[in-house]
PDB file of C-alpha atoms in Angstrom:
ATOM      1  CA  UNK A  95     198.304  59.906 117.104  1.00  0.00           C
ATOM      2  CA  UNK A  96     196.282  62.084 119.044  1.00  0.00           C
ATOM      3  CA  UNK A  97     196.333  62.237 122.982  1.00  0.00           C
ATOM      4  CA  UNK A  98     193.914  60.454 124.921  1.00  0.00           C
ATOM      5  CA  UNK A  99     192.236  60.667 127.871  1.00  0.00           C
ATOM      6  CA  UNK A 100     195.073  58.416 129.873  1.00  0.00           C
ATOM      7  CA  UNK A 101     197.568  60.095 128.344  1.00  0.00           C
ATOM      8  CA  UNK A 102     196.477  63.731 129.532  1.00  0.00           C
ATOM      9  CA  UNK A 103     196.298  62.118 132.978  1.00  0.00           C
ATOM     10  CA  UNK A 104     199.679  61.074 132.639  1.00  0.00           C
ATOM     11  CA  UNK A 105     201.233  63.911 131.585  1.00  0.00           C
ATOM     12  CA  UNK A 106     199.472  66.085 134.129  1.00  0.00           C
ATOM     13  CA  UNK A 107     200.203  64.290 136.716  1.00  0.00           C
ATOM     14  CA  UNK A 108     204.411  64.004 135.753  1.00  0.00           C
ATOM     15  CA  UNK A 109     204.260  67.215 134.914  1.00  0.00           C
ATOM     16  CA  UNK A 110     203.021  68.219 138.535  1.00  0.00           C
ATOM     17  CA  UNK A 111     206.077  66.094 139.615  1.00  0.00           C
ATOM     18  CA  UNK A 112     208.763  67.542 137.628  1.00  0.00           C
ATOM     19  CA  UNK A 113     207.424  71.242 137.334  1.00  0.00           C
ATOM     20  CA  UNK A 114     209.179  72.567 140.220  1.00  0.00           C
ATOM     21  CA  UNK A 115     212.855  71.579 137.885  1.00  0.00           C
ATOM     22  CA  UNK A 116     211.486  73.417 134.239  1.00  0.00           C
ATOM     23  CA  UNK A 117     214.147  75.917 134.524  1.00  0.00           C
ATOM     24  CA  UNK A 118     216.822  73.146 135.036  1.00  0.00           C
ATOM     25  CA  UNK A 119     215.164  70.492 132.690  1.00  0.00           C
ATOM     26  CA  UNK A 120     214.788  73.712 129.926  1.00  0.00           C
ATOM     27  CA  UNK A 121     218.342  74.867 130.442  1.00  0.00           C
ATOM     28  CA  UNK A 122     220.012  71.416 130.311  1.00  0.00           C
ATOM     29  CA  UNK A 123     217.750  70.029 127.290  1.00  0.00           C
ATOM     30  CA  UNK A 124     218.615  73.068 125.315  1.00  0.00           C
ATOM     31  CA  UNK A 125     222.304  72.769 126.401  1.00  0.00           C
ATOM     32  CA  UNK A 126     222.280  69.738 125.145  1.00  0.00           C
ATOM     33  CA  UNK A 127     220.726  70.094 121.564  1.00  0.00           C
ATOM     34  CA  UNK A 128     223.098  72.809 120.933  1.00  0.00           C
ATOM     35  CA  UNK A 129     225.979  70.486 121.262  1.00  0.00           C
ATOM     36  CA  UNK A 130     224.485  67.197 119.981  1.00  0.00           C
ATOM     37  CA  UNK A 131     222.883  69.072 116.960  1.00  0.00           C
ATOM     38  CA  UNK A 132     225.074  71.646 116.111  1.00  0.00           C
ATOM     39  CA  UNK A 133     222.983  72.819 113.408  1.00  0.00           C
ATOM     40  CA  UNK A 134     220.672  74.230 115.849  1.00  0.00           C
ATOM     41  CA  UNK A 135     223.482  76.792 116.906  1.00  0.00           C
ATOM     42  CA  UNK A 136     222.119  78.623 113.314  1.00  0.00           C
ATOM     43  CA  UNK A 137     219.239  80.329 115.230  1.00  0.00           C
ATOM     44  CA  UNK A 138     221.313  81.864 117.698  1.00  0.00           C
ATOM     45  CA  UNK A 139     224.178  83.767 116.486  1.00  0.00           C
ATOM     46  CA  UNK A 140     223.290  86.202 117.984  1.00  0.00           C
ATOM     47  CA  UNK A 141     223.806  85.029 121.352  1.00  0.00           C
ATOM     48  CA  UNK A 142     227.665  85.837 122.345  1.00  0.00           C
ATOM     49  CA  UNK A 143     228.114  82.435 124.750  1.00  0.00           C
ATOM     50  CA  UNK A 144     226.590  79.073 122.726  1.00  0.00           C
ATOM     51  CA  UNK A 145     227.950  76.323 125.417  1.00  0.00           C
ATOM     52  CA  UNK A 146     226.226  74.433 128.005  1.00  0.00           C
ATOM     53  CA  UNK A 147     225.047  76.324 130.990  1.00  0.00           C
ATOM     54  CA  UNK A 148     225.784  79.827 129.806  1.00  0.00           C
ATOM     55  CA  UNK A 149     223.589  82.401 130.894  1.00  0.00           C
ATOM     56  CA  UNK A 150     221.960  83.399 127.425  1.00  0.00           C
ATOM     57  CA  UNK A 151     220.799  79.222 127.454  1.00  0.00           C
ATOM     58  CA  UNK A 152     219.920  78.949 130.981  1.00  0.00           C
ATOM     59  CA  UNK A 153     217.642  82.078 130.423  1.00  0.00           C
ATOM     60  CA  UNK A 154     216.292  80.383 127.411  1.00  0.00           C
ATOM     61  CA  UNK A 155     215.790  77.355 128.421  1.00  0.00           C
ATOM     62  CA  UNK A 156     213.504  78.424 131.178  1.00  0.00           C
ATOM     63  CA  UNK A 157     211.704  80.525 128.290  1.00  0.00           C
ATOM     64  CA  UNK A 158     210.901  77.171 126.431  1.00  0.00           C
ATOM     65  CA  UNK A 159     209.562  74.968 129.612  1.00  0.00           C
ATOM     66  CA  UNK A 160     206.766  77.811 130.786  1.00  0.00           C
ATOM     67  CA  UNK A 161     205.992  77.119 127.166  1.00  0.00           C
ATOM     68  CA  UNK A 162     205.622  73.545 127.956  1.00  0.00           C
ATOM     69  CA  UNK A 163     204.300  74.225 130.958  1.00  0.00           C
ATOM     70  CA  UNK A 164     201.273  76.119 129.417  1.00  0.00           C
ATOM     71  CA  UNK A 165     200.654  73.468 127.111  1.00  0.00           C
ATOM     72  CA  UNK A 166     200.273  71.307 130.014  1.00  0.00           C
ATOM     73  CA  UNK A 167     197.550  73.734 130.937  1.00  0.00           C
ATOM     74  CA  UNK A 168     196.242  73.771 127.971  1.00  0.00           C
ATOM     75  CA  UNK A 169     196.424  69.712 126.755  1.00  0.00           C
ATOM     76  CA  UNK A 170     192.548  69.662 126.193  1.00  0.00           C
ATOM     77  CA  UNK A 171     193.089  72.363 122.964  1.00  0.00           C
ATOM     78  CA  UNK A 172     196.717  72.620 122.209  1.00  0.00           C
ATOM     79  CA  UNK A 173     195.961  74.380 118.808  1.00  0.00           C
ATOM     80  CA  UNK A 174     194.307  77.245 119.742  1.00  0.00           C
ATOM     81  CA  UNK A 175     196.157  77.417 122.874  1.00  0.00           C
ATOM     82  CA  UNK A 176     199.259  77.564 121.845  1.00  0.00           C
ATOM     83  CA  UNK A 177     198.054  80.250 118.973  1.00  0.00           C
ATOM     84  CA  UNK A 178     199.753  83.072 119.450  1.00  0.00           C
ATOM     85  CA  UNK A 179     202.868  80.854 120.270  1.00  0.00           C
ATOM     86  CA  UNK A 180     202.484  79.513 116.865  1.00  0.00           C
ATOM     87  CA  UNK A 181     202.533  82.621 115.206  1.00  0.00           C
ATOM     88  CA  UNK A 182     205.680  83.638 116.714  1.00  0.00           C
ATOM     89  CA  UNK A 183     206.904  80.088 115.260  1.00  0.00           C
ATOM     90  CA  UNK A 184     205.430  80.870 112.159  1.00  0.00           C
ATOM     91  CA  UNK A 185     206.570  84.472 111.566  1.00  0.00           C
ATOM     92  CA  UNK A 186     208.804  85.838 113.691  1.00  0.00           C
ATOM     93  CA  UNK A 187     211.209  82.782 114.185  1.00  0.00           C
ATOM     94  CA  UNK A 188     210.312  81.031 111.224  1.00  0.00           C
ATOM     95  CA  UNK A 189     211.809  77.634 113.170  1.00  0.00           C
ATOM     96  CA  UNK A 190     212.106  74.763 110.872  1.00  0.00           C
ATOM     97  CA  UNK A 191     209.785  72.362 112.449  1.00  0.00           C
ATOM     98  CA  UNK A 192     212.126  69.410 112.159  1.00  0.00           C
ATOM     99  CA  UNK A 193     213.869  71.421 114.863  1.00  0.00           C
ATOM    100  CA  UNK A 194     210.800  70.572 117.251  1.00  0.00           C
ATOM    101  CA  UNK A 195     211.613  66.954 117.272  1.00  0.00           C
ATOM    102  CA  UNK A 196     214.837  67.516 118.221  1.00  0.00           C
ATOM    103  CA  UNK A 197     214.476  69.761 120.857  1.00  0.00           C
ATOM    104  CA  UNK A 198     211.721  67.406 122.222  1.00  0.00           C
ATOM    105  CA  UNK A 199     213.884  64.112 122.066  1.00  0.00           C
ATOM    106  CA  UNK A 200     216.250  66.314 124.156  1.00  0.00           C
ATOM    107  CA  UNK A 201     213.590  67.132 126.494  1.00  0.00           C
ATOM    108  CA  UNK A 202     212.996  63.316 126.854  1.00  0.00           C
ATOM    109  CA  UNK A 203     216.972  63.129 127.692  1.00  0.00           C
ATOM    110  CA  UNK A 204     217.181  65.223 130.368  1.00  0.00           C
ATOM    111  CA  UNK A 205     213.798  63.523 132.029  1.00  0.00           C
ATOM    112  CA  UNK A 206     215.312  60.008 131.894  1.00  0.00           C
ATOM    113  CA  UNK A 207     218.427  61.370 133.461  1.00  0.00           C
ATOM    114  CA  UNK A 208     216.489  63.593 136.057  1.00  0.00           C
ATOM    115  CA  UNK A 209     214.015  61.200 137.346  1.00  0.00           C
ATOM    116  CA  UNK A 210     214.923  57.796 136.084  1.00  0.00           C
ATOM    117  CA  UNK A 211     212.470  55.730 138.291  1.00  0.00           C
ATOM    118  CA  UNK A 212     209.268  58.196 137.304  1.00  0.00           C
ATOM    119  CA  UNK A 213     210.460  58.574 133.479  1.00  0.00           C
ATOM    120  CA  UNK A 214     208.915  54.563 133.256  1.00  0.00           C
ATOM    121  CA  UNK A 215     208.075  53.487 129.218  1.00  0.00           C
ATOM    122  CA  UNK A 216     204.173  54.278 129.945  1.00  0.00           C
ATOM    123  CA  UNK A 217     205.285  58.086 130.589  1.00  0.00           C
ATOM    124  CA  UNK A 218     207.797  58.054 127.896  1.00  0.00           C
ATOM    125  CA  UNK A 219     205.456  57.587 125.535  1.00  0.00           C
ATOM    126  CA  UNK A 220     202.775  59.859 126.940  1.00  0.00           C
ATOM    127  CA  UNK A 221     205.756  62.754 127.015  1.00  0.00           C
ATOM    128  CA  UNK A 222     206.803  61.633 123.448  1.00  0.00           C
ATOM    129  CA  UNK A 223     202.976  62.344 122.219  1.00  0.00           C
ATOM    130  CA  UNK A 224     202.258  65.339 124.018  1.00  0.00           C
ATOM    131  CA  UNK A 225     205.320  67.039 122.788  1.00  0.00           C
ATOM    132  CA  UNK A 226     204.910  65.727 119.100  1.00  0.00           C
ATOM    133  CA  UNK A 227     201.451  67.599 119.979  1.00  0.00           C
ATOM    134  CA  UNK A 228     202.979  70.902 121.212  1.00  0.00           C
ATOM    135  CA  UNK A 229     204.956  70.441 117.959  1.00  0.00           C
ATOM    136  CA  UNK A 230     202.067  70.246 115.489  1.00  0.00           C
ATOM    137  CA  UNK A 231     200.138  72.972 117.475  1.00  0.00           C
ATOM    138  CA  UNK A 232     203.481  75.141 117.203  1.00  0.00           C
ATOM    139  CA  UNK A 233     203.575  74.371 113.343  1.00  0.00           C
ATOM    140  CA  UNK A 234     199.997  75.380 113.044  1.00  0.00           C
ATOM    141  CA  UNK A 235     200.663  78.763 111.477  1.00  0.00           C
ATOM    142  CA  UNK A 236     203.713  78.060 109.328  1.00  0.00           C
ATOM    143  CA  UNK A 237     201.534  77.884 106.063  1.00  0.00           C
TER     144      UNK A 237
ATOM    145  CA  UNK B 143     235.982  56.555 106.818  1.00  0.00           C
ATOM    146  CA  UNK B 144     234.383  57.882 110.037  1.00  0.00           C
ATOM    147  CA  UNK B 145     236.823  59.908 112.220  1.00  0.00           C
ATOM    148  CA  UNK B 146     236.619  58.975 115.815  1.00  0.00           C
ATOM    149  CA  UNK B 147     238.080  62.075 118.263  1.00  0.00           C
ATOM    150  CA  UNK B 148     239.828  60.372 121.251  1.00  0.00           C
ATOM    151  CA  UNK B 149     237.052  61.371 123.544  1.00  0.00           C
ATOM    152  CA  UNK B 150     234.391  59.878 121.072  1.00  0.00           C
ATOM    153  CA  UNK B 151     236.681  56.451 121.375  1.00  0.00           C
ATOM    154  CA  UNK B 152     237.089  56.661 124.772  1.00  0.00           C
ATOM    155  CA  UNK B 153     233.478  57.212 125.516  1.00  0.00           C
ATOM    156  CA  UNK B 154     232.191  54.622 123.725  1.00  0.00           C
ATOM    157  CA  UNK B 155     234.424  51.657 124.899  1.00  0.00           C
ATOM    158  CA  UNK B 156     233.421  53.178 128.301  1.00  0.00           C
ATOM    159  CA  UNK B 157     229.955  53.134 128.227  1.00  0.00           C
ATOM    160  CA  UNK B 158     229.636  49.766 127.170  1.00  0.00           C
ATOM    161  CA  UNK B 159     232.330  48.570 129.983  1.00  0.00           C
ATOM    162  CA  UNK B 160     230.063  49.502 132.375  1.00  0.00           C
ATOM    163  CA  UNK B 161     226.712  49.039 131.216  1.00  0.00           C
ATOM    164  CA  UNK B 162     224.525  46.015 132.432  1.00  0.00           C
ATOM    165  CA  UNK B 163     223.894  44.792 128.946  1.00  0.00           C
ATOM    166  CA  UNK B 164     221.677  42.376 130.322  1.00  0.00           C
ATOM    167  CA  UNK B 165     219.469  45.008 131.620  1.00  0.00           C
ATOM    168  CA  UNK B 166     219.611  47.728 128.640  1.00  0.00           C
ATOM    169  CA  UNK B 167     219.328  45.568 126.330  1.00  0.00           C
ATOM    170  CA  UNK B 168     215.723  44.297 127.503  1.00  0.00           C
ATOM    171  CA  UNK B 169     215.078  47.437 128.586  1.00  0.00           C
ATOM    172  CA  UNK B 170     215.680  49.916 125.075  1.00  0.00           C
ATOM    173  CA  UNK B 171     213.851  46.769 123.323  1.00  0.00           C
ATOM    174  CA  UNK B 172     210.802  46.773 125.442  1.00  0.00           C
ATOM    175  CA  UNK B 173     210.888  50.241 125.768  1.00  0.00           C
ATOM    176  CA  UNK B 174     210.813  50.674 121.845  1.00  0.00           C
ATOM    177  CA  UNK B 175     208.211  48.278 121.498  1.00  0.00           C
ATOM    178  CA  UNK B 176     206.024  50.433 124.029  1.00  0.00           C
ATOM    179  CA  UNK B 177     206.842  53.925 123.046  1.00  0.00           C
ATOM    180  CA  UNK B 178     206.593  53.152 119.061  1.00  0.00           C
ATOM    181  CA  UNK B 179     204.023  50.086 119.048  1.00  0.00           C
ATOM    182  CA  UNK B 180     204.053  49.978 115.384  1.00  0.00           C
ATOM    183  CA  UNK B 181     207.470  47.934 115.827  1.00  0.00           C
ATOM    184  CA  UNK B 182     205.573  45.320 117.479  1.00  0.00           C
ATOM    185  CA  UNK B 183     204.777  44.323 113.767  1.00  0.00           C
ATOM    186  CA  UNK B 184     208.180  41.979 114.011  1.00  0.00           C
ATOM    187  CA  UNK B 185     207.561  40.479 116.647  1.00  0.00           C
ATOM    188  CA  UNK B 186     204.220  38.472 115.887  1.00  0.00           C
ATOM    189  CA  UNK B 187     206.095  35.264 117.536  1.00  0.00           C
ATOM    190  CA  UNK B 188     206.954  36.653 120.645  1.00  0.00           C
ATOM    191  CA  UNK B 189     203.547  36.003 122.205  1.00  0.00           C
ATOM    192  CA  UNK B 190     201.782  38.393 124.636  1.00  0.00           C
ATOM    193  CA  UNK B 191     202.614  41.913 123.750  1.00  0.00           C
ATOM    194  CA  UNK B 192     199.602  42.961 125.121  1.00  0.00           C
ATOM    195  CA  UNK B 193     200.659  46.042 127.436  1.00  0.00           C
ATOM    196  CA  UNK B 194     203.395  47.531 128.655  1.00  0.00           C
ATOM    197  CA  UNK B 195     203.537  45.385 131.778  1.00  0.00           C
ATOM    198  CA  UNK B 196     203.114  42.630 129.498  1.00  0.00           C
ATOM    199  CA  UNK B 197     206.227  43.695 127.526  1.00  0.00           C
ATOM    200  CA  UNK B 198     208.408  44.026 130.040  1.00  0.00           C
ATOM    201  CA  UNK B 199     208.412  41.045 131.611  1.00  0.00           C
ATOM    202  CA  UNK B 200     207.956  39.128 128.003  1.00  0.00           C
ATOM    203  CA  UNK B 201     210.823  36.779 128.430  1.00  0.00           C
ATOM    204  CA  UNK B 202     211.130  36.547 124.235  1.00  0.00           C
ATOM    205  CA  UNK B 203     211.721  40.367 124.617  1.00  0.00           C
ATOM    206  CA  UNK B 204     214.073  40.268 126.922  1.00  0.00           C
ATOM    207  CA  UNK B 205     216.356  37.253 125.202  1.00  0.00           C
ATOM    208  CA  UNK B 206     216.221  39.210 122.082  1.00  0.00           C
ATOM    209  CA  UNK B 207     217.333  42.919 123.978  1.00  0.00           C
ATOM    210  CA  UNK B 208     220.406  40.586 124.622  1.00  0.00           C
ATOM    211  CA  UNK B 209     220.760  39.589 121.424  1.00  0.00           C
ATOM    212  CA  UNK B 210     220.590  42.928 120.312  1.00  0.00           C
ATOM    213  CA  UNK B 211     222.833  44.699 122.295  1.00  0.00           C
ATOM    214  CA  UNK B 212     225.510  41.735 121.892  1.00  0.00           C
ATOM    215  CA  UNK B 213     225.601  43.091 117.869  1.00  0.00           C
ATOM    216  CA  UNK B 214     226.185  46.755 119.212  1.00  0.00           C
ATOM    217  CA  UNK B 215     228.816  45.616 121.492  1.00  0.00           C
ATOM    218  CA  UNK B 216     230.523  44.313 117.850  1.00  0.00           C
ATOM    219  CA  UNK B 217     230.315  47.698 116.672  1.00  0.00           C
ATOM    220  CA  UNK B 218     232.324  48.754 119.743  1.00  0.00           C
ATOM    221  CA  UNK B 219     235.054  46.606 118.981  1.00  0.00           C
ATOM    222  CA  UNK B 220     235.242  47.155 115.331  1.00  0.00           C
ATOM    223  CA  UNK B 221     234.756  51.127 115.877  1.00  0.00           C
ATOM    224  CA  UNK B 222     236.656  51.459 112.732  1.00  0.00           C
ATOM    225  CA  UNK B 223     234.682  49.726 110.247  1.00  0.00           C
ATOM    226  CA  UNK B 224     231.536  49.611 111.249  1.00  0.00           C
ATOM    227  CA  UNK B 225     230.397  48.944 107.709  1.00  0.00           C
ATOM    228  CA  UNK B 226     231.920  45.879 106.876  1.00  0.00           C
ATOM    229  CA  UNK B 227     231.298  44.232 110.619  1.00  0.00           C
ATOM    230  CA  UNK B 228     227.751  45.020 109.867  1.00  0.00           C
ATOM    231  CA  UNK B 229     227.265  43.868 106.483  1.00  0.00           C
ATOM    232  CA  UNK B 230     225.892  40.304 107.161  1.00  0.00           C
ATOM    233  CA  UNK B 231     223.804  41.882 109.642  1.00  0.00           C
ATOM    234  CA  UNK B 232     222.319  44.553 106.918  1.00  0.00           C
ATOM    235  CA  UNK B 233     221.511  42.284 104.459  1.00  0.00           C
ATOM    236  CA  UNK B 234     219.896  39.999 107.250  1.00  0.00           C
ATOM    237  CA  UNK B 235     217.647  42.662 107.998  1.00  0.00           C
ATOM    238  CA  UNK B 236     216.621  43.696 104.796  1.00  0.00           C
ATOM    239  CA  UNK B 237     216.197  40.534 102.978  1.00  0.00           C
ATOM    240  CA  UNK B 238     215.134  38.049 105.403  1.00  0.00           C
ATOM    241  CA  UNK B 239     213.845  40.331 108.150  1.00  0.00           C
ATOM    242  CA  UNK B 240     212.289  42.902 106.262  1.00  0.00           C
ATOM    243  CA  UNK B 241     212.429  45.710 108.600  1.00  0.00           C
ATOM    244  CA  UNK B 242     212.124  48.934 107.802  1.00  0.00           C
ATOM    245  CA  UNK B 243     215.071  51.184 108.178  1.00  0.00           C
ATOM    246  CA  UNK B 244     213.423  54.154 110.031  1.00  0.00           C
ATOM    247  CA  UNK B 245     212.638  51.345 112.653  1.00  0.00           C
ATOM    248  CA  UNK B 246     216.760  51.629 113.782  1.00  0.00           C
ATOM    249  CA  UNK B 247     216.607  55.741 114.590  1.00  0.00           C
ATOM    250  CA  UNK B 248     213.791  54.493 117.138  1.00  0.00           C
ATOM    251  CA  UNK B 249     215.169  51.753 118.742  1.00  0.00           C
ATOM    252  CA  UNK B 250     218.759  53.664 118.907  1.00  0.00           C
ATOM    253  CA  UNK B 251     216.700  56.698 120.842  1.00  0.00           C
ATOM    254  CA  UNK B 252     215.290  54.208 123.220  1.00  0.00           C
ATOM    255  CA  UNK B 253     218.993  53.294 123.826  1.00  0.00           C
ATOM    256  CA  UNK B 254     220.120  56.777 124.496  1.00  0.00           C
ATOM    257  CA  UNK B 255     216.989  57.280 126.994  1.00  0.00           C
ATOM    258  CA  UNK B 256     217.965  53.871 128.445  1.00  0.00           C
ATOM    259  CA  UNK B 257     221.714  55.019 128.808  1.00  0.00           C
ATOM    260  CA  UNK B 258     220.996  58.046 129.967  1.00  0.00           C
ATOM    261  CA  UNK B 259     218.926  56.662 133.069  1.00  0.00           C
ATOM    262  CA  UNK B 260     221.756  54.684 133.959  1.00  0.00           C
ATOM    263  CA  UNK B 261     224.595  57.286 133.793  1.00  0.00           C
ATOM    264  CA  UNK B 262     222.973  59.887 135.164  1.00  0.00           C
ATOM    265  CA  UNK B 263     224.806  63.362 135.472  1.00  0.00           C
ATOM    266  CA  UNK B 264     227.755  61.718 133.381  1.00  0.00           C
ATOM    267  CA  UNK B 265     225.829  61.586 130.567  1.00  0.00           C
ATOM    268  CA  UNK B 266     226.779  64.898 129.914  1.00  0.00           C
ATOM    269  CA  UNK B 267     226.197  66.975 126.529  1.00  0.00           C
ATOM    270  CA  UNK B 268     229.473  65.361 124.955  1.00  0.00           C
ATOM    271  CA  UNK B 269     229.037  62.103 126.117  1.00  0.00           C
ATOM    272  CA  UNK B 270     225.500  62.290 124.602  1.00  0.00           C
ATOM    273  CA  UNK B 271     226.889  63.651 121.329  1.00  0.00           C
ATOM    274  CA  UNK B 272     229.670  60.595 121.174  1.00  0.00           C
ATOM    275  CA  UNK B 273     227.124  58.077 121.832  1.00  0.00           C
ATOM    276  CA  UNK B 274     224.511  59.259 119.361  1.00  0.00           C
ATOM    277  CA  UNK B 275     226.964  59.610 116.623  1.00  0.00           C
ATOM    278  CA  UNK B 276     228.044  55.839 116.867  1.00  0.00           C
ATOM    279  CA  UNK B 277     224.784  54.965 116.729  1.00  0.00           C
ATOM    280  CA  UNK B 278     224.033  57.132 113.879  1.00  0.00           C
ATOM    281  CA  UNK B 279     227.033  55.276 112.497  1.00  0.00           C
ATOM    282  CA  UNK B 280     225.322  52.129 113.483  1.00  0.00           C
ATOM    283  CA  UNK B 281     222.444  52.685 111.953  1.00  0.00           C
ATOM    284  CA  UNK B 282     224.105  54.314 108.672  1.00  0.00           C
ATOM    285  CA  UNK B 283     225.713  50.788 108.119  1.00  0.00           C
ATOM    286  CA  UNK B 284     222.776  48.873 109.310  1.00  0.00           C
ATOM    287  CA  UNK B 285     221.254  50.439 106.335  1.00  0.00           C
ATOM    288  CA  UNK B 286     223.553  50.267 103.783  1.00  0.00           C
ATOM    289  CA  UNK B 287     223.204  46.523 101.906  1.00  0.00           C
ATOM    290  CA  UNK B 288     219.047  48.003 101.756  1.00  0.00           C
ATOM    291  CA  UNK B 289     218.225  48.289  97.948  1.00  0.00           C
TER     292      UNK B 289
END
């Protein structure tokens, strides 16, 4: 399930409309998963406040949308693009992957609720590839 | 015997008091059918499911979002036993329909995109958690006469 050519268009050209919110869309997504999927809470105990909107998330969640919004850069070659980010994945994190596809479906949340006239089906499913595709680039390194 | 919180209760009856399920119905139906096209293998008889434009304005889509959302809306009045309201339903789907399983966690995150659209800002966190852990209950006893 690779991206094509009109999918890259599509996702470029949402993400130029949305780009301007990342910090928002990254802080609420991640608020969310925390709450919706507890077991996510595992990889960060070391965080003193886990609930929504708390400064250690907000600062996160910005963290994780430049990520996406390099990827975005960097649609034509995700893999080696996202390299170094994969290696942090890999060995420093060491993120189970399944945790990508939640994090993503929470992405996909907080864009239908944020721009529910733009967030049509035909970018829903663009979105839904690309960041199955920053997933498998991210997992790249893992073994 | 799933435990329903007060909030969880009180979400879900509200949601579904104030949805359009006329509209997200057809809409987390046609929406599935786009996002994950592989579904469209169920619908052979539904005619043009050519595109996504196509889709959406497929009135055999749209009559059968309806249906669909009128067996949820069973759920919400039988929040307590999900299992056995569903049972027919189950079996219908395994033996005679012959879908596959995994097909429900994709249609029921179409829903919560759908939902979430509509509601807005009070789709909060919580409200999100409530709503996809009846449909994880949903979809538990959708699966459960599968063998």
């Amino acid at each position: 399930m690779s991206l094509s050519a009109k999918d890259k268009e599509t996702v470029k050209t949402f993400w130029a409309k949305v780009s301007s919110n990342g910090e928002a869309i990254g802080a609420d997504a991640l608020s969310r998963m925390l709450v919706v999927y507890p077991q996510t809470k595992t990889y960060f105990s070391h965080w003193q406040d886990l609930s929504p909107g708390s400064a250690p998330v907000v600062k996160h969640g910005a963290t994780v949308m430049a990520g996406v919004a390099d990827a975005v850069a960097k649609i034509d070659n995700l893999t080696s693009g996202l390299l170094s980010l994969s290696e942090l994945h890999a060995f420093t994190l060491r993120v189970d992957p399944s945790n990508f596809k939640i994090l993503s479906h929470n992405i996909l949340v907080v864009l239908s609720i944020m721009f529910p006239t733009d967030f049509t089906p035909e970018v829903h499913v663009a979105m839904d590839k690309f960041l199955a595709a920053v997933a498998r680039a991210l997992s790249e390194k893992y073994r | 015997m799933v435990q329903w919180t007060d909030f969880e209760r009180a979400t879900i009856q509200d949601i579904f008091s104030k949805i359009d399920s006329a509209v997200v119905g057809p809409a987390a139906l046609s929406r599935c059918l786009i996002v994950y096209p592989w579904t469209q293998r169920y619908f052979g008889s539904f005619g043009n499911l050519y595109n996504a434009a196509a889709i959406t304005s497929n009135p055999k889509v749209a009559a059968h979002g309806k249906v669909v959302l009128a067996g949820l809306e069973r759920a919400v009045k039988n929040m307590d036993d999900i299992k056995t309201t569903y049972k027919d339903l189950s079996a219908l789907h395994s033996e005679k329909l012959h879908v596959d399983p995994d097909n429900f966690n994709l249609l029921a995150d179409c829903l919560t995109i759908v939902i979430a659209s509509q509601m807005g800002q009070a789709f909060t966190p919580d409200v999100q958690a409530a709503f996809q852990k009846f449909l994880a209950v949903v979809v538990a006893s959708l699966r459960k006469q599968y063998h």
